[in-house]
Amino acid sequence: MDHLSGMDASFLHLETPESPMHVGSLHLIDLPPGYDGDFAEDAKKYLSGRLHLAAVFVRKLAMMPFDLANPVWVDDDDLDLDHHIHHVIMPRPGTLAQLERLVGRLHSSLLDRSRPLWEMHIIEGLQTGQVALYSKMHHAAIDGQAGVAVAKALFDISETHAPVKAPRVTRRPDASQLGMAELATAALSNAVQQYVKLIQSIPATAKAIGNVLMPMSEGSGQRKFELPKALRTAPRTPLNVSITNQRSFAARSVPLAEVKQMAKATGTSLNDIVLAICAGALRRYLADYGCKPAKPLIAGVPVSLRSEGNTDLNNQVSVMLVSLATDIADPLKRLAAIHESSSEGKKLTGNVKAAIPTDFPSLGVPSLMSGLASLYGRSGLADKLPPVANVAISNVPGPSFALYFAGAKVASYFPVSISGHGLALNMTVQSYNGALDFGLTACRRAVPDVADLGDYVVAEHKKLFGLIVADAAQAAAVDSAVVPAPDTATVVKAPSKKRAAKSPVAKKKVAAKAARPAMSKAPRKTAVGKRAAALN
């Protein structure tokens, strides 16, 4: 028996009809030229020979007696593909907006816990001639990084897929009919192991908490008590309410090369640029409703705890809080503030990463967590309590090359994620084959016009890219003392070291350096542009 970890099982216990805890993806697929077959049947045949490559497709839950402890994963020897794989034909004209609404409805329903926790929908009838593939899997089985590993089981790297070795046929006992005594004994044994691990982790946890609350001063080398800057309260917005079980969804793409150029030119990270794009879009969207919070919006950003090379299909993730600096009007100054907040969040997460548990004792926990989750939703506390974060924003790296599904090329990779009480909007980004694909998942009542927010994402990307291009062009003109050629306006160049030293980020780092001992190593300088520096 494979026991669910405490973190994995929490996604089961916290699930309610209003807050399904599954994640998914939407793919647009280009059929091969001249294809005249039945793609739904071909896809079903293709999948039937590959599902054994990832355990999530062929195992299900066995519940503990009276929900006294976390369930276990057991093999399903009677997999019904007709239940898991569905064929959908869209009504005319088959627009992207229709597809987005369909995905929102499909993503609203709970998965059947008596079967393996996944579904796939092959959708035909798009006016582009493409086929869409929507899939969803329970978050108890995978996190974002593990989802990438699952994709390797579903997709090929060439149009002609290599043969897959069939699974060894071995008839196992019906694990779903395990006796109560056997399940209870396994639960007690697992609980003992969890308590031992918890006790062993106490010294590391205490040390991590001490480093956070009593950081060492870079100037004096002395420790003193202070709350981390990364811990801040979020303003209340229309996004932070109790939600229904209905979902809205929007899918948008921007060129990945442009995002990388912006990050390089400004000395920030790709994730900082993603956050800045989302911040600008949210600022415009909330302004449409007359909501202009004086305090900056706070994003809850998932952070992987997974060690390099680890491909286990379980959850190993934490969350850091990052200011989106939406109280700053200028996009370049906003990017500088996001970069600073993100750096603080990463530092805090790094200090406590080793002490964050992914497994913990579960005796009596399932019923308690499920009851509290239901009470929280029905009581409307999310409408009254101050939010910890305003929006969830996640950036998942994906393959940089084209994938193929049943011999057809995958054109896009839009993530579909989770909304919850108090956090009605989730903005997840997946990089794929030269594009950055945004998937915006929201409660339909709280964010009925999520397509407008999607349009603002694209508009803010273009706006930020244009500002950074113009800033880089000015930098090139200053450095060369000549007017740049017309084609330089389309190429983002890194600013000179002289201009980089004037940026808001660099100024703060220079000040910090001056306060350090003479032998301390200077940090890497970054630049966010002349315009931002002038406004600082």
Coordinates of C-alpha atoms in Angstrom, one line a residue:
M1 CA 0.0 0.0 0.0
D2 CA 1.2 3.5 -0.9
H3 CA 0.2 6.0 1.8
L4 CA -0.7 9.5 0.8
S5 CA 1.5 12.1 2.5
G6 CA 0.0 14.7 4.7
M7 CA 0.3 17.3 2.0
D8 CA -1.2 15.1 -0.7
A9 CA -4.1 14.1 1.5
S10 CA -4.8 17.7 2.5
F11 CA -6.1 18.4 -1.1
L12 CA -8.7 15.6 -0.5
H13 CA -9.7 16.8 2.9
L14 CA -10.0 20.5 1.9
E15 CA -12.1 19.7 -1.2
T16 CA -15.7 20.8 -1.2
P17 CA -18.3 21.0 -4.0
E18 CA -17.5 24.7 -4.3
S19 CA -13.7 24.1 -4.3
P20 CA -12.7 21.1 -6.5
M21 CA -9.1 20.3 -5.9
H22 CA -8.1 19.1 -9.4
V23 CA -5.7 20.7 -11.9
G24 CA -5.7 20.4 -15.6
S25 CA -4.6 21.6 -19.0
L26 CA -6.1 22.6 -22.4
H27 CA -4.2 21.8 -25.5
L28 CA -5.0 22.9 -29.1
I29 CA -3.8 20.2 -31.5
D30 CA -3.0 20.5 -35.2
L31 CA -4.1 17.5 -37.2
P32 CA -1.7 16.1 -39.7
P33 CA -2.3 17.4 -43.3
G34 CA -4.9 15.3 -45.1
Y35 CA -6.0 13.5 -42.0
D36 CA -9.4 11.9 -42.5
G37 CA -9.6 9.4 -39.7
D38 CA -11.6 9.3 -36.5
F39 CA -9.3 11.2 -34.2
A40 CA -11.3 10.5 -31.0
E41 CA -10.9 6.8 -31.5
D42 CA -7.3 7.1 -32.6
A43 CA -6.6 9.1 -29.5
K44 CA -8.3 6.6 -27.2
K45 CA -6.3 3.7 -28.7
Y46 CA -3.1 5.8 -28.3
L47 CA -3.9 6.5 -24.7
S48 CA -4.8 2.9 -23.8
G49 CA -1.2 1.8 -24.7
R50 CA 0.5 4.5 -22.6
L51 CA -1.5 5.0 -19.4
H52 CA 0.7 2.5 -17.5
L53 CA 3.7 4.9 -17.9
A54 CA 2.4 7.0 -15.1
A55 CA 0.9 5.6 -11.9
V56 CA -1.7 8.4 -11.6
F57 CA -3.7 6.8 -14.4
V58 CA -3.9 3.3 -13.0
R59 CA -4.4 3.7 -9.3
K60 CA -7.2 4.7 -7.1
L61 CA -8.0 5.5 -3.5
A62 CA -8.7 3.0 -0.7
M63 CA -10.3 4.9 2.2
M64 CA -9.5 4.1 5.8
P65 CA -12.3 2.9 8.2
F66 CA -14.3 5.9 9.4
D67 CA -11.8 8.2 7.8
L68 CA -9.5 7.8 10.8
A69 CA -6.4 8.4 8.7
N70 CA -5.3 9.3 5.2
P71 CA -6.3 6.9 2.4
V72 CA -3.8 4.8 0.5
W73 CA -3.2 4.4 -3.3
V74 CA -4.0 0.9 -4.7
D75 CA -3.9 -0.4 -8.2
D76 CA -7.1 -0.5 -10.3
D77 CA -7.2 -3.7 -12.3
D78 CA -10.5 -2.8 -13.9
L79 CA -9.9 0.5 -15.6
D80 CA -12.9 1.7 -17.6
L81 CA -11.6 4.0 -20.4
D82 CA -15.1 5.0 -21.4
H83 CA -15.6 6.6 -18.1
H84 CA -12.3 8.5 -18.2
I85 CA -12.0 9.5 -21.9
H86 CA -14.9 11.5 -23.4
H87 CA -15.6 12.7 -26.9
V88 CA -17.2 16.2 -27.3
I89 CA -18.3 18.0 -30.4
M90 CA -18.7 21.8 -30.0
P91 CA -21.7 23.6 -31.6
R92 CA -21.0 26.0 -34.4
P93 CA -19.1 28.3 -35.0
G94 CA -16.6 26.7 -32.6
T95 CA -14.8 29.8 -31.4
L96 CA -12.1 30.1 -28.7
A97 CA -14.6 31.9 -26.5
Q98 CA -17.0 28.9 -26.7
L99 CA -14.1 26.5 -25.9
E100 CA -13.1 28.6 -22.9
R101 CA -16.7 28.4 -21.5
L102 CA -16.8 24.7 -22.1
V103 CA -13.5 24.1 -20.2
G104 CA -14.9 26.3 -17.4
R105 CA -18.0 24.0 -17.1
L106 CA -15.9 20.8 -17.3
H107 CA -13.5 22.0 -14.7
S108 CA -16.4 22.7 -12.3
S109 CA -17.3 19.1 -11.5
L110 CA -15.7 16.9 -8.9
L111 CA -13.8 13.7 -9.9
D112 CA -15.2 10.3 -8.9
R113 CA -13.2 9.1 -5.9
S114 CA -14.1 5.5 -6.5
R115 CA -12.0 5.5 -9.7
P116 CA -8.6 6.8 -10.7
L117 CA -8.7 10.5 -10.3
W118 CA -8.5 11.8 -13.8
E119 CA -10.5 12.6 -16.9
M120 CA -9.8 13.6 -20.5
H121 CA -12.1 15.2 -23.1
I122 CA -11.3 15.2 -26.8
I123 CA -13.1 18.2 -28.3
E124 CA -13.9 18.6 -32.0
G125 CA -15.8 21.3 -33.9
L126 CA -13.4 24.2 -33.6
Q127 CA -13.6 26.7 -36.5
T128 CA -9.8 26.6 -36.8
G129 CA -10.0 22.9 -37.8
Q130 CA -7.9 22.0 -34.7
V131 CA -8.9 19.5 -32.0
A132 CA -8.7 20.4 -28.4
L133 CA -7.7 18.1 -25.5
Y134 CA -8.8 19.0 -22.0
S135 CA -7.6 16.9 -19.1
K136 CA -7.9 17.1 -15.3
M137 CA -6.2 15.2 -12.5
H138 CA -6.6 15.6 -8.7
H139 CA -4.0 17.7 -7.0
A140 CA -3.7 14.9 -4.4
A141 CA -1.8 12.9 -7.1
I142 CA 0.4 15.5 -8.7
D143 CA 1.8 19.0 -8.3
G144 CA 3.0 21.3 -11.2
Q145 CA 6.4 19.7 -11.6
A146 CA 5.0 16.2 -11.3
G147 CA 2.5 17.2 -14.0
V148 CA 5.3 17.8 -16.4
A149 CA 6.5 14.3 -15.7
V150 CA 3.0 13.0 -16.4
A151 CA 3.1 14.9 -19.8
K152 CA 6.0 12.7 -20.8
A153 CA 3.8 9.7 -20.5
L154 CA 1.0 11.3 -22.6
F155 CA 3.0 12.9 -25.4
D156 CA 5.7 12.0 -27.9
I157 CA 8.6 14.1 -29.2
S158 CA 8.0 13.1 -32.8
E159 CA 5.0 12.6 -35.1
T160 CA 5.8 8.9 -35.4
H161 CA 5.5 7.7 -31.9
A162 CA 7.9 5.0 -30.7
P163 CA 6.4 1.7 -29.6
V164 CA 5.7 1.5 -25.9
K165 CA 6.4 -1.7 -24.0
A166 CA 3.1 -3.2 -22.7
P167 CA 2.7 -3.5 -19.0
R168 CA 3.4 -6.9 -17.5
V169 CA 0.1 -8.7 -16.9
T170 CA -0.1 -9.7 -13.3
R171 CA -3.4 -10.3 -11.5
R172 CA -3.3 -8.7 -8.1
P173 CA -5.8 -9.1 -5.2
D174 CA -8.6 -6.7 -5.3
A175 CA -7.0 -4.0 -3.1
S176 CA -10.2 -2.0 -2.9
Q177 CA -11.6 -4.8 -0.8
L178 CA -8.8 -4.7 1.8
G179 CA -10.1 -5.7 5.3
M180 CA -10.7 -3.2 8.0
A181 CA -8.1 -4.8 10.2
E182 CA -5.5 -4.6 7.5
L183 CA -6.2 -1.0 6.7
A184 CA -6.3 0.0 10.4
T185 CA -3.0 -1.7 11.1
A186 CA -1.4 0.0 8.1
A187 CA -2.7 3.4 9.3
L188 CA -1.3 2.9 12.8
S189 CA 2.1 1.8 11.4
N190 CA 2.3 4.8 9.1
A191 CA 1.2 7.2 11.9
V192 CA 4.1 5.9 14.1
Q193 CA 6.6 6.6 11.2
Q194 CA 5.1 10.1 10.7
Y195 CA 5.5 11.0 14.4
V196 CA 9.1 9.8 14.4
K197 CA 9.8 12.0 11.3
L198 CA 8.1 14.9 13.0
I199 CA 10.1 14.6 16.2
Q200 CA 13.4 14.3 14.2
S201 CA 12.6 17.5 12.3
I202 CA 12.1 19.6 15.4
P203 CA 15.7 20.9 15.7
A204 CA 15.8 21.9 12.0
T205 CA 12.4 23.6 12.3
A206 CA 13.4 25.5 15.4
K207 CA 16.6 26.7 13.7
A208 CA 14.7 27.8 10.6
I209 CA 12.2 29.8 12.7
G210 CA 15.0 31.4 14.7
N211 CA 16.8 32.4 11.4
V212 CA 13.5 34.0 10.2
L213 CA 12.6 35.9 13.4
M214 CA 16.1 36.7 14.6
P215 CA 18.1 37.4 11.4
M216 CA 21.7 38.4 11.5
S217 CA 22.4 42.0 10.8
E218 CA 24.7 42.4 7.8
G219 CA 26.4 45.4 9.4
S220 CA 27.0 44.4 13.0
G221 CA 26.7 40.6 12.7
Q222 CA 24.3 40.6 15.6
R223 CA 20.9 39.0 15.7
K224 CA 17.8 40.9 16.6
F225 CA 14.1 40.2 16.5
E226 CA 12.1 41.5 13.4
L227 CA 9.2 40.3 11.3
P228 CA 10.2 39.4 7.7
K229 CA 9.3 42.1 5.1
A230 CA 7.9 39.3 2.9
L231 CA 5.0 38.9 5.5
R232 CA 2.5 41.6 4.7
T233 CA -1.3 42.0 4.7
A234 CA -3.3 42.1 1.5
P235 CA -6.0 44.6 0.7
R236 CA -9.6 43.5 0.2
T237 CA -10.8 43.3 -3.4
P238 CA -13.7 41.7 -5.3
L239 CA -11.4 38.7 -5.9
N240 CA -11.3 37.8 -2.2
V241 CA -14.8 36.4 -1.6
S242 CA -16.5 33.1 -1.0
I243 CA -16.9 31.2 -4.3
T244 CA -19.4 28.9 -6.0
N245 CA -18.7 25.7 -7.8
Q246 CA -19.0 27.4 -11.3
R247 CA -15.7 28.2 -13.1
S248 CA -14.8 30.7 -15.8
F249 CA -11.6 30.3 -17.9
A250 CA -9.5 32.3 -20.4
A251 CA -6.5 31.2 -22.4
R252 CA -3.9 33.6 -23.8
S253 CA -0.3 33.4 -25.2
V254 CA 2.6 35.7 -25.5
P255 CA 6.0 35.1 -27.1
L256 CA 8.5 33.5 -24.7
A257 CA 11.5 35.1 -26.4
E258 CA 10.1 38.6 -25.7
V259 CA 9.7 37.8 -22.0
K260 CA 13.2 36.5 -21.8
Q261 CA 14.5 39.6 -23.6
M262 CA 12.7 41.8 -21.0
A263 CA 14.2 39.8 -18.1
K264 CA 17.7 40.0 -19.5
A265 CA 17.5 43.8 -20.3
T266 CA 16.2 44.7 -16.9
G267 CA 18.4 42.3 -14.8
T268 CA 15.3 40.6 -13.4
S269 CA 14.0 37.1 -13.7
L270 CA 11.4 35.6 -16.1
N271 CA 9.1 35.1 -13.1
D272 CA 9.5 38.8 -12.2
I273 CA 8.3 39.7 -15.7
V274 CA 5.3 37.3 -15.4
L275 CA 4.3 38.9 -12.1
A276 CA 4.7 42.4 -13.6
I277 CA 2.5 41.5 -16.5
C278 CA -0.2 40.0 -14.2
A279 CA 0.1 43.0 -11.9
G280 CA -0.6 45.4 -14.7
A281 CA -3.5 43.4 -16.0
L282 CA -5.1 43.1 -12.5
R283 CA -4.6 46.9 -12.0
R284 CA -6.6 47.6 -15.1
Y285 CA -9.2 45.0 -14.4
L286 CA -10.0 46.1 -10.9
A287 CA -10.0 49.8 -12.1
D288 CA -12.9 48.8 -14.4
Y289 CA -14.9 48.1 -11.2
G290 CA -13.7 51.2 -9.4
C291 CA -11.4 49.2 -7.2
K292 CA -8.0 51.0 -6.7
P293 CA -6.5 49.7 -3.4
A294 CA -4.1 52.0 -1.7
K295 CA -2.0 49.0 -0.7
P296 CA -0.4 46.7 -3.2
L297 CA -2.0 43.4 -4.2
I298 CA -0.3 40.3 -2.8
A299 CA 0.3 37.2 -4.9
G300 CA 0.6 33.8 -3.5
V301 CA 3.3 32.1 -5.6
P302 CA 3.9 28.4 -5.3
V303 CA 7.5 27.4 -4.7
S304 CA 8.7 23.9 -5.4
L305 CA 10.4 22.0 -2.5
R306 CA 11.4 19.2 -5.0
S307 CA 15.1 18.4 -5.1
E308 CA 16.8 18.2 -8.5
G309 CA 16.0 15.0 -10.4
N310 CA 13.1 14.1 -8.2
T311 CA 10.1 13.0 -10.3
D312 CA 7.9 11.5 -7.6
L313 CA 4.2 12.1 -8.4
N314 CA 3.4 13.7 -5.1
N315 CA 3.1 17.3 -3.9
Q316 CA 6.3 19.0 -2.7
V317 CA 5.4 22.6 -2.7
S318 CA 5.1 25.7 -0.5
V319 CA 3.9 29.2 -1.1
M320 CA 5.7 32.6 -0.9
L321 CA 4.0 36.0 -0.8
V322 CA 5.1 38.6 -3.3
S323 CA 3.9 42.2 -3.6
L324 CA 2.6 43.1 -7.0
A325 CA 3.2 46.8 -6.4
T326 CA -0.1 47.7 -8.0
D327 CA 0.0 51.0 -6.0
I328 CA 2.7 52.1 -8.4
A329 CA 1.5 53.6 -11.7
D330 CA 4.7 53.4 -13.7
P331 CA 5.3 49.9 -15.1
L332 CA 9.1 50.0 -14.8
K333 CA 9.1 51.2 -11.2
R334 CA 6.5 48.6 -10.5
L335 CA 8.8 45.9 -12.0
A336 CA 11.6 47.1 -9.7
A337 CA 9.4 46.8 -6.7
I338 CA 8.2 43.3 -7.7
H339 CA 11.8 42.2 -8.2
E340 CA 12.7 43.5 -4.7
S341 CA 9.7 41.8 -3.1
S342 CA 10.3 38.5 -5.0
S343 CA 14.0 38.5 -3.8
E344 CA 12.8 38.9 -0.2
G345 CA 10.3 36.1 -0.6
K346 CA 12.9 33.8 -2.1
K347 CA 15.3 34.6 0.8
L348 CA 12.6 33.8 3.4
T349 CA 11.6 30.6 1.6
G350 CA 15.3 29.5 1.4
N351 CA 15.7 30.0 5.1
V352 CA 12.7 27.7 6.0
K353 CA 12.6 25.4 3.0
A354 CA 14.4 22.5 4.8
A355 CA 12.0 22.7 7.7
I356 CA 8.7 22.8 5.7
P357 CA 7.0 19.4 6.2
T358 CA 5.4 17.5 3.3
D359 CA 4.2 14.7 5.5
F360 CA 2.7 14.8 9.0
P361 CA 0.6 12.5 11.3
S362 CA -2.9 12.0 10.0
L363 CA -4.8 10.1 12.7
G364 CA -8.1 11.9 13.1
V365 CA -7.1 14.5 10.6
P366 CA -9.4 13.7 7.6
S367 CA -12.7 14.3 9.4
L368 CA -11.4 17.4 11.2
M369 CA -10.0 19.0 8.1
S370 CA -13.1 18.2 6.0
G371 CA -15.4 19.6 8.6
L372 CA -13.4 22.8 9.0
A373 CA -13.2 23.3 5.2
S374 CA -17.0 22.9 4.9
L375 CA -17.6 25.3 7.8
Y376 CA -15.3 27.9 6.3
G377 CA -17.1 27.9 3.0
R378 CA -20.7 27.9 4.3
S379 CA -20.1 30.5 7.0
G380 CA -18.8 33.1 4.5
L381 CA -15.7 33.8 6.5
A382 CA -13.8 34.5 3.3
D383 CA -16.0 37.6 2.9
K384 CA -15.1 39.0 6.3
L385 CA -11.5 37.9 7.2
P386 CA -8.6 40.0 5.8
P387 CA -7.0 38.1 2.9
V388 CA -3.5 36.8 3.1
A389 CA -3.1 37.0 -0.7
N390 CA -5.3 38.5 -3.4
V391 CA -4.5 36.1 -6.3
A392 CA -2.6 32.9 -7.0
I393 CA 0.1 33.2 -9.7
S394 CA 2.2 30.2 -10.7
N395 CA 4.9 29.8 -13.4
V396 CA 5.6 26.2 -14.5
P397 CA 8.5 25.6 -16.9
G398 CA 7.6 23.3 -19.7
P399 CA 9.3 21.8 -22.8
S400 CA 11.0 24.1 -25.2
F401 CA 10.2 21.8 -28.2
A402 CA 7.1 20.6 -29.9
L403 CA 5.1 17.6 -28.5
Y404 CA 2.8 15.2 -30.4
F405 CA -0.4 13.5 -29.3
A406 CA -1.6 10.5 -31.3
G407 CA 0.5 11.6 -34.2
A408 CA -0.8 15.2 -34.2
K409 CA 1.2 18.3 -33.2
V410 CA 0.4 20.0 -29.9
A411 CA 0.1 23.7 -30.6
S412 CA -0.5 25.1 -27.1
Y413 CA -0.3 24.1 -23.4
F414 CA -2.8 26.2 -21.3
P415 CA -2.9 25.3 -17.6
V416 CA -6.2 25.1 -15.8
S417 CA -5.9 25.4 -12.0
I418 CA -7.7 25.8 -8.7
S419 CA -9.8 28.6 -7.2
G420 CA -10.7 28.7 -3.6
H421 CA -12.7 30.6 -1.0
G422 CA -11.1 34.0 -0.5
L423 CA -8.9 33.4 -3.6
A424 CA -11.3 33.4 -6.6
L425 CA -8.7 33.9 -9.3
N426 CA -5.7 31.7 -10.3
M427 CA -3.3 32.8 -13.0
T428 CA -1.0 29.9 -14.0
V429 CA 1.6 30.2 -16.7
Q430 CA 3.2 27.3 -18.7
S431 CA 6.1 27.8 -21.1
Y432 CA 5.9 25.6 -24.2
N433 CA 7.7 25.5 -27.5
G434 CA 8.6 29.2 -27.7
A435 CA 5.4 30.5 -26.1
L436 CA 4.2 31.5 -22.6
D437 CA 0.7 30.2 -22.3
F438 CA -1.5 31.8 -19.6
G439 CA -4.4 29.9 -18.1
L440 CA -6.8 32.1 -16.0
T441 CA -9.2 30.1 -13.8
A442 CA -11.7 31.8 -11.7
C443 CA -15.1 31.6 -9.9
R444 CA -17.6 32.6 -12.6
R445 CA -19.6 34.7 -10.1
A446 CA -16.6 36.6 -8.8
V447 CA -14.9 37.0 -12.2
P448 CA -17.6 36.6 -14.9
D449 CA -15.5 38.5 -17.5
V450 CA -12.3 36.7 -17.1
A451 CA -11.8 37.0 -20.9
D452 CA -11.3 40.8 -20.4
L453 CA -8.6 40.1 -17.9
G454 CA -7.0 37.7 -20.4
D455 CA -7.0 40.5 -23.0
Y456 CA -5.4 42.9 -20.4
V457 CA -2.6 40.3 -19.9
V458 CA -1.7 40.5 -23.6
A459 CA -2.0 44.3 -23.6
E460 CA 0.2 44.6 -20.6
H461 CA 2.9 42.3 -22.1
K462 CA 3.0 44.5 -25.2
K463 CA 3.1 47.7 -23.1
L464 CA 5.9 46.5 -20.9
F465 CA 7.9 45.2 -23.8
G466 CA 7.5 48.5 -25.6
L467 CA 8.8 50.5 -22.6
I468 CA 11.8 48.3 -22.1
V469 CA 12.6 48.3 -25.9
A470 CA 12.4 52.1 -25.9
D471 CA 14.5 52.3 -22.7
A472 CA 17.2 50.0 -24.2
A473 CA 17.2 52.0 -27.4
Q474 CA 17.9 55.2 -25.5
A475 CA 20.6 53.4 -23.6
A476 CA 22.3 52.4 -26.9
A477 CA 22.0 55.9 -28.1
V478 CA 23.7 57.3 -25.0
D479 CA 26.4 54.7 -25.0
S480 CA 27.3 55.1 -28.7
A481 CA 26.6 58.9 -28.9
V482 CA 24.8 58.3 -32.2
V483 CA 21.2 57.9 -33.2
P484 CA 20.4 54.2 -33.4
A485 CA 19.4 52.6 -36.7
P486 CA 15.7 52.0 -37.2
D487 CA 16.0 48.2 -36.7
T488 CA 17.4 48.7 -33.2
A489 CA 13.9 49.5 -31.9
T490 CA 13.0 45.9 -32.3
V491 CA 15.9 44.5 -30.4
V492 CA 16.2 44.7 -26.6
K493 CA 19.8 45.3 -25.5
A494 CA 21.2 45.3 -22.1
P495 CA 21.8 48.8 -20.7
S496 CA 25.3 50.1 -19.9
K497 CA 26.9 49.6 -16.5
K498 CA 26.7 53.4 -16.0
R499 CA 22.9 53.4 -16.5
A500 CA 22.5 50.2 -14.5
A501 CA 24.0 51.9 -11.5
K502 CA 21.2 54.5 -11.6
S503 CA 18.3 52.1 -11.5
P504 CA 16.2 51.7 -8.3
V505 CA 17.2 48.1 -7.7
A506 CA 20.9 49.0 -8.1
K507 CA 20.7 52.0 -5.8
K508 CA 19.3 49.9 -3.0
K509 CA 22.0 47.3 -3.5
V510 CA 24.8 49.9 -3.5
A511 CA 23.4 51.3 -0.2
A512 CA 23.3 47.9 1.3
K513 CA 26.9 47.3 0.2
A514 CA 28.1 50.5 1.9
A515 CA 26.7 49.2 5.2
R516 CA 28.5 45.9 5.0
P517 CA 32.1 45.1 6.1
A518 CA 34.8 45.9 3.5
M519 CA 35.4 42.2 2.7
S520 CA 31.8 41.4 1.8
K521 CA 31.0 40.5 -1.7
A522 CA 29.1 43.0 -3.8
P523 CA 25.8 41.8 -5.2
R524 CA 25.1 41.5 -8.9
K525 CA 23.8 44.8 -10.3
T526 CA 20.5 44.9 -12.1
A527 CA 18.8 47.5 -14.2
V528 CA 15.2 48.4 -14.8
G529 CA 15.6 51.3 -17.1
K530 CA 16.4 55.0 -17.3
R531 CA 12.7 56.0 -17.0
A532 CA 12.3 54.1 -13.7
A533 CA 15.5 55.7 -12.3
A534 CA 14.3 59.2 -13.2
L535 CA 11.1 58.6 -11.3
N536 CA 12.7 57.1 -8.2

